[in-house]
XYZ file of C-alpha atoms in Angstrom:
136
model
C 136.871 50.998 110.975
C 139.060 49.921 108.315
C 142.728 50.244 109.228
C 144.071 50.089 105.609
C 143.956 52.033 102.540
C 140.868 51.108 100.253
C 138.625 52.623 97.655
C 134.958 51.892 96.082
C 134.110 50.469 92.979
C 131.637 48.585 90.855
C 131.526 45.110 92.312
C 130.999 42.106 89.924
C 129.161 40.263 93.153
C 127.092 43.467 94.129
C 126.543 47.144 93.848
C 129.785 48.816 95.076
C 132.698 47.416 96.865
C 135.811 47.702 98.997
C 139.185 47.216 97.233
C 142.496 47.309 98.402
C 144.835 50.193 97.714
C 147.412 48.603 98.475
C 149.477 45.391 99.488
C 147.780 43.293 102.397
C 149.750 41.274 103.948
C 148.621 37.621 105.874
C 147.018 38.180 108.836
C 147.301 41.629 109.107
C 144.759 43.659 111.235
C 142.364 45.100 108.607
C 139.326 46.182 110.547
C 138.228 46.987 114.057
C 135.567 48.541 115.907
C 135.787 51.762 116.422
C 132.997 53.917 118.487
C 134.114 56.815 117.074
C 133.589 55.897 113.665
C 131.414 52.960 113.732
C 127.929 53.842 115.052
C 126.192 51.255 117.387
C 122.127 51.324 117.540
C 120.364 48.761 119.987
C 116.917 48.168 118.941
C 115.463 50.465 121.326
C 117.242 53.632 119.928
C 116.697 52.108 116.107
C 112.284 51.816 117.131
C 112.870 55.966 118.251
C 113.951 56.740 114.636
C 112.134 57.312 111.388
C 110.973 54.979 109.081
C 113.065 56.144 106.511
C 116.220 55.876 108.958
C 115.140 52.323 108.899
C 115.097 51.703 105.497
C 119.065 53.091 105.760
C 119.725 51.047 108.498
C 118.480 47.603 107.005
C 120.524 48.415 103.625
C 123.526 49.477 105.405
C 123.993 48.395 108.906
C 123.404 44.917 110.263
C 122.484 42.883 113.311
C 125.478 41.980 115.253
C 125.119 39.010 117.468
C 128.491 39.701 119.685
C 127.283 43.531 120.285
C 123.402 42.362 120.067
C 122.830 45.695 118.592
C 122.972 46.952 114.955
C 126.490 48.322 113.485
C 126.507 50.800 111.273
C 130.540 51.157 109.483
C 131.024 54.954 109.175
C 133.215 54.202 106.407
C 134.029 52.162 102.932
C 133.087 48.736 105.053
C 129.850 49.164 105.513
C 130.162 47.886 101.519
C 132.238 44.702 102.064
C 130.803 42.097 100.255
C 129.756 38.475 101.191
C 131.606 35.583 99.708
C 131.863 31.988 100.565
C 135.513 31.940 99.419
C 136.592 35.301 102.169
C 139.890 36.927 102.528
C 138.704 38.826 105.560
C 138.071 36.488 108.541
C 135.920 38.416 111.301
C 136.167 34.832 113.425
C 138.369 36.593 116.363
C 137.622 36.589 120.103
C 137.140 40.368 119.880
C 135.201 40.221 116.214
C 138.257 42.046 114.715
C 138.885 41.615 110.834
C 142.404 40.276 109.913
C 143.420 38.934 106.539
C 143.045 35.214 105.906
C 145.902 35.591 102.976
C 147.625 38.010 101.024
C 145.461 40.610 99.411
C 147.055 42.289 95.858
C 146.058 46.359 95.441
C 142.949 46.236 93.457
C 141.378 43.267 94.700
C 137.979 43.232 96.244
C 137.910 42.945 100.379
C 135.654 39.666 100.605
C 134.186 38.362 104.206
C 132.130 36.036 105.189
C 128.526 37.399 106.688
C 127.830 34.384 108.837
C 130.667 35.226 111.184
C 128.685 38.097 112.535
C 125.115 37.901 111.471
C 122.586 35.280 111.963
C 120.100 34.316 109.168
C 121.926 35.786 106.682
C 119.698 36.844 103.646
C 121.499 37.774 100.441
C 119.712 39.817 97.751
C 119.328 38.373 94.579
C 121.725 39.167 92.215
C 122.780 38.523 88.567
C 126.360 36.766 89.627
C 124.080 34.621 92.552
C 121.631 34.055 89.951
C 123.953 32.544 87.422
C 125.488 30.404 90.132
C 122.043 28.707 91.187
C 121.572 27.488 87.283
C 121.612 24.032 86.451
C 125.290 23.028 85.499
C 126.907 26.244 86.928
């Protein structure tokens, strides 16, 4: 669960993102896990579901290796974005996210997937695209 004010918008990495309504300061505690918000599926309660539920689940949630279950955010993070460059480090004992530097209102909440996925696959898009060319 996010512990700060944030909003959505258009991302210019991908799709929507989460921005910060306000001021961030250093190392300030920006996300935890919260049962009651945050919805945990091991893979045995994921196979009982749907197909369609997994077609939600692969978009939105994602495979945590410290819970070995999926985590689905029940709110605005379950759009945080991946960058290389993140100002959201999810590298704590407890898999807490706290701010690697200050973060200005109306920047975009960046973290870095490999901290709590394995194999991370990122969809192609146009800004990932552009980076792979030749000279970029």
């Amino acid at each position: 669960m996010l512990l700060v004010e944030t909003y959505l918008q258009p991302s210019p990495l991908e799709g929507l993102g989460v921005f910060a309504a306000e001021r961030i300061r250093k190392g300030a505690l920006v996300w935890t896990l919260d049962p009651a918000t945050d919805l945990i599926l091991t893979e045995a309660q994921l196979a009982d579901r749907p197909p369609v539920y997994h077609g939600y689940i692969r978009r939105y949630a994602y495979f945590d290796r410290t819970l070995n279950a999926y985590l689905l955010d029940g709110d605005h993070a379950r759009f945080l974005n991946h960058s290389a460059e993140p100002n959201l480090d999810f590298a704590t004992p407890d898999g807490s996210g706290i701010a690697l530097r200050d973060i200005a209102p109306g920047e975009e909440i960046l973290c870095d997937y490999g901290q709590f996925m394995q194999d991370v696959v990122l969809l192609p898009t146009p800004v990932r695209l552009a980076a792979m060319q030749p000279g970029a």
